[in-house]
Amino acid sequence: MSRRSPFQNLLFLTLAGLSAAGCSTSGGGPAPAAPSSASLPASPAQVASAGRVADYCPQVALREGTAILRKGSGDSVDYVASITGTTRSCRERDGQYFMEVAVTGRVVPGPVSKGGTVDLPLRVAIVDNGKLVYSQLGHQGALLDSTGGAVNFSYIDRNIRFPKPAGKTLTIYAGFDEGPPAPAVAAKGKTGR
């Protein structure tokens, strides 16, 4: 039997918990697909080569408005995606911090969903004492069934690297990010008579 890293164990437990929660509340929807090898954490040898486990590894926070992604409104909702869990691992080597941040969630099809793959834009950002030290927008696909069942998704950013912080000053953010809102169209001014 192969050994899993602590990060792999935590991800497995998070996904197992989501599956169990989905089974007790979804009313018998399809079981979530197992993560593909592309979504699994690095092997223990690769993780070990990244240095030692850091003494300090802050929790992941969700900024207001980034935990839910809704496409459409009212009776025209295509889907609603929500983040249900996050986790992270931190290692340090040669004055550098190496992190992996994982996000798990669910996508529920709406009334106008036709099924197919939806693209979920997810950003991981890290701030050190008010200064942005890492920000990366990634994308995770989720395959919706045309019959309307909810599906789970998981996303892992393994490429995080930045200089070791001087103190316990890190904040890790994760959430949906569709980019800046479209500029508002200025209302035409009325002319006087």
GROMACS .gro file of C-alpha atoms in nm:
model
  193
    1MET     CA    1   0.000   0.000   0.000
    2SER     CA    2   0.145   0.341  -0.091
    3ARG     CA    3   0.195   0.611   0.168
    4ARG     CA    4   0.028   0.948   0.125
    5SER     CA    5   0.165   1.284   0.233
    6PRO     CA    6  -0.025   1.477   0.504
    7PHE     CA    7  -0.156   1.710   0.230
    8GLN     CA    8  -0.286   1.413   0.027
    9ASN     CA    9  -0.452   1.270   0.341
   10LEU     CA   10  -0.620   1.603   0.415
   11LEU     CA   11  -0.740   1.640   0.055
   12PHE     CA   12  -0.871   1.281   0.061
   13LEU     CA   13  -1.058   1.344   0.389
   14THR     CA   14  -1.201   1.671   0.253
   15LEU     CA   15  -1.325   1.501  -0.064
   16ALA     CA   16  -1.461   1.204   0.136
   17GLY     CA   17  -1.648   1.444   0.363
   18LEU     CA   18  -1.794   1.625   0.063
   19SER     CA   19  -1.905   1.294  -0.085
   20ALA     CA   20  -2.068   1.187   0.241
   21ALA     CA   21  -2.238   1.523   0.280
   22GLY     CA   22  -2.359   1.506  -0.081
   23CYS     CA   23  -2.502   1.157  -0.026
   24SER     CA   24  -2.703   1.263   0.276
   25THR     CA   25  -2.846   1.578   0.118
   26SER     CA   26  -2.859   1.532  -0.257
   27GLY     CA   27  -3.142   1.280  -0.272
   28GLY     CA   28  -2.950   1.012  -0.461
   29GLY     CA   29  -2.774   1.211  -0.731
   30PRO     CA   30  -2.482   1.059  -0.920
   31ALA     CA   31  -2.165   0.991  -0.721
   32PRO     CA   32  -1.882   1.238  -0.780
   33ALA     CA   33  -1.605   1.125  -1.011
   34ALA     CA   34  -1.272   1.034  -0.855
   35PRO     CA   35  -1.005   1.301  -0.900
   36SER     CA   36  -0.790   1.249  -1.207
   37SER     CA   37  -0.417   1.196  -1.168
   38ALA     CA   38  -0.371   1.554  -1.291
   39SER     CA   39  -0.558   1.686  -0.986
   40LEU     CA   40  -0.371   1.478  -0.726
   41PRO     CA   41  -0.095   1.635  -0.516
   42ALA     CA   42   0.269   1.573  -0.600
   43SER     CA   43   0.430   1.247  -0.493
   44PRO     CA   44   0.581   1.227  -0.141
   45ALA     CA   45   0.932   1.235  -0.295
   46GLN     CA   46   0.851   1.557  -0.482
   47VAL     CA   47   0.699   1.715  -0.170
   48ALA     CA   48   1.000   1.612   0.043
   49SER     CA   49   1.240   1.769  -0.207
   50ALA     CA   50   1.069   2.105  -0.151
   51GLY     CA   51   1.222   2.134   0.197
   52ARG     CA   52   1.091   2.096   0.550
   53VAL     CA   53   0.739   2.149   0.679
   54ALA     CA   54   0.701   2.515   0.779
   55ASP     CA   55   0.631   2.599   1.144
   56TYR     CA   56   0.378   2.860   1.030
   57CYS     CA   57   0.103   2.795   0.774
   58PRO     CA   58  -0.203   3.023   0.799
   59GLN     CA   59  -0.559   2.918   0.720
   60VAL     CA   60  -0.713   3.000   0.381
   61ALA     CA   61  -0.966   3.284   0.386
   62LEU     CA   62  -1.248   3.360   0.144
   63ARG     CA   63  -1.314   3.725   0.064
   64GLU     CA   64  -1.673   3.838   0.068
   65GLY     CA   65  -1.841   3.765  -0.262
   66THR     CA   66  -1.584   3.507  -0.382
   67ALA     CA   67  -1.734   3.185  -0.239
   68ILE     CA   68  -2.025   3.165  -0.487
   69LEU     CA   69  -2.028   3.199  -0.866
   70ARG     CA   70  -2.373   3.235  -1.024
   71LYS     CA   71  -2.422   3.233  -1.401
   72GLY     CA   72  -2.752   3.397  -1.488
   73SER     CA   73  -3.034   3.520  -1.266
   74GLY     CA   74  -3.394   3.439  -1.182
   75ASP     CA   75  -3.534   3.165  -1.406
   76SER     CA   76  -3.234   3.204  -1.638
   77VAL     CA   77  -2.969   3.055  -1.407
   78ASP     CA   78  -2.729   2.828  -1.596
   79TYR     CA   79  -2.544   2.707  -1.284
   80VAL     CA   80  -2.438   2.803  -0.934
   81ALA     CA   81  -2.092   2.701  -0.808
   82SER     CA   82  -1.995   2.727  -0.443
   83ILE     CA   83  -1.676   2.668  -0.248
   84THR     CA   84  -1.730   2.420   0.034
   85GLY     CA   85  -1.377   2.374   0.165
   86THR     CA   86  -1.015   2.485   0.146
   87THR     CA   87  -0.685   2.354   0.273
   88ARG     CA   88  -0.315   2.428   0.234
   89SER     CA   89   0.033   2.294   0.299
   90CYS     CA   90   0.347   2.499   0.359
   91ARG     CA   91   0.714   2.405   0.326
   92GLU     CA   92   1.030   2.610   0.338
   93ARG     CA   93   1.374   2.573   0.185
   94ASP     CA   94   1.664   2.811   0.117
   95GLY     CA   95   1.470   3.115   0.240
   96GLN     CA   96   1.171   3.037   0.016
   97TYR     CA   97   0.815   2.933   0.104
   98PHE     CA   98   0.650   2.663  -0.109
   99MET     CA   99   0.273   2.619  -0.077
  100GLU     CA  100  -0.010   2.415  -0.217
  101VAL     CA  101  -0.363   2.551  -0.180
  102ALA     CA  102  -0.665   2.332  -0.252
  103VAL     CA  103  -1.025   2.441  -0.306
  104THR     CA  104  -1.322   2.203  -0.316
  105GLY     CA  105  -1.682   2.278  -0.401
  106ARG     CA  106  -2.004   2.192  -0.581
  107VAL     CA  107  -2.171   2.303  -0.901
  108VAL     CA  108  -2.551   2.288  -0.920
  109PRO     CA  109  -2.716   2.320  -1.264
  110GLY     CA  110  -2.987   2.583  -1.298
  111PRO     CA  111  -3.315   2.581  -1.492
  112VAL     CA  112  -3.154   2.670  -1.827
  113SER     CA  113  -2.851   2.439  -1.797
  114LYS     CA  114  -2.791   2.221  -2.101
  115GLY     CA  115  -2.513   2.021  -1.934
  116GLY     CA  116  -2.157   2.007  -2.057
  117THR     CA  117  -1.834   2.144  -1.916
  118VAL     CA  118  -1.837   2.474  -1.729
  119ASP     CA  119  -1.521   2.676  -1.661
  120LEU     CA  120  -1.466   2.783  -1.301
  121PRO     CA  121  -1.214   3.070  -1.263
  122LEU     CA  122  -1.035   3.035  -0.927
  123ARG     CA  123  -0.775   3.271  -0.787
  124VAL     CA  124  -0.523   3.208  -0.510
  125ALA     CA  125  -0.359   3.521  -0.370
  126ILE     CA  126  -0.117   3.561  -0.080
  127VAL     CA  127  -0.054   3.884   0.105
  128ASP     CA  128   0.244   3.936   0.339
  129ASN     CA  129   0.193   4.224   0.580
  130GLY     CA  130  -0.030   4.408   0.332
  131LYS     CA  131   0.193   4.342   0.027
  132LEU     CA  132   0.081   4.105  -0.249
  133VAL     CA  133   0.348   3.834  -0.288
  134TYR     CA  134   0.156   3.586  -0.506
  135SER     CA  135  -0.154   3.593  -0.723
  136GLN     CA  136  -0.253   3.337  -0.983
  137LEU     CA  137  -0.579   3.282  -1.169
  138GLY     CA  138  -0.644   2.919  -1.257
  139HIS     CA  139  -0.933   2.739  -1.420
  140GLN     CA  140  -1.111   2.419  -1.326
  141GLY     CA  141  -1.361   2.244  -1.548
  142ALA     CA  142  -1.672   2.075  -1.411
  143LEU     CA  143  -1.885   1.843  -1.622
  144LEU     CA  144  -2.257   1.900  -1.566
  145ASP     CA  145  -2.504   1.625  -1.647
  146SER     CA  146  -2.803   1.729  -1.856
  147THR     CA  147  -3.029   1.548  -1.604
  148GLY     CA  148  -2.953   1.818  -1.349
  149GLY     CA  149  -2.746   1.652  -1.074
  150ALA     CA  150  -2.494   1.852  -0.872
  151VAL     CA  151  -2.124   1.771  -0.917
  152ASN     CA  152  -1.820   1.821  -0.694
  153PHE     CA  153  -1.497   1.983  -0.809
  154SER     CA  154  -1.148   2.022  -0.668
  155TYR     CA  155  -0.872   2.261  -0.768
  156ILE     CA  156  -0.511   2.268  -0.647
  157ASP     CA  157  -0.254   2.542  -0.704
  158ARG     CA  158   0.087   2.375  -0.658
  159ASN     CA  159   0.304   2.653  -0.803
  160ILE     CA  160   0.317   2.891  -0.506
  161ARG     CA  161   0.665   3.012  -0.416
  162PHE     CA  162   0.783   3.337  -0.256
  163PRO     CA  163   1.043   3.461  -0.001
  164LYS     CA  164   0.993   3.336   0.355
  165PRO     CA  165   0.802   3.597   0.559
  166ALA     CA  166   0.983   3.767   0.847
  167GLY     CA  167   0.696   3.692   1.088
  168LYS     CA  168   0.348   3.544   1.105
  169THR     CA  169   0.215   3.802   0.861
  170LEU     CA  170   0.069   3.594   0.575
  171THR     CA  171  -0.291   3.592   0.460
  172ILE     CA  172  -0.399   3.333   0.203
  173TYR     CA  173  -0.706   3.409  -0.008
  174ALA     CA  174  -0.885   3.175  -0.247
  175GLY     CA  175  -1.209   3.222  -0.438
  176PHE     CA  176  -1.387   3.262  -0.768
  177ASP     CA  177  -1.258   3.552  -0.978
  178GLU     CA  178  -1.415   3.648  -1.309
  179GLY     CA  179  -1.196   3.956  -1.337
  180PRO     CA  180  -1.294   4.321  -1.308
  181PRO     CA  181  -1.657   4.409  -1.371
  182ALA     CA  182  -1.742   4.555  -1.710
  183PRO     CA  183  -1.726   4.937  -1.711
  184ALA     CA  184  -2.062   5.103  -1.653
  185VAL     CA  185  -2.209   5.286  -1.949
  186ALA     CA  186  -2.242   5.652  -1.863
  187ALA     CA  187  -2.596   5.781  -1.878
  188LYS     CA  188  -2.652   6.040  -2.146
  189GLY     CA  189  -2.703   6.382  -1.998
  190LYS     CA  190  -3.031   6.560  -2.067
  191THR     CA  191  -3.010   6.881  -2.257
  192GLY     CA  192  -3.202   7.182  -2.139
  193ARG     CA  193  -3.463   7.354  -2.350
   0.00000   0.00000   0.00000
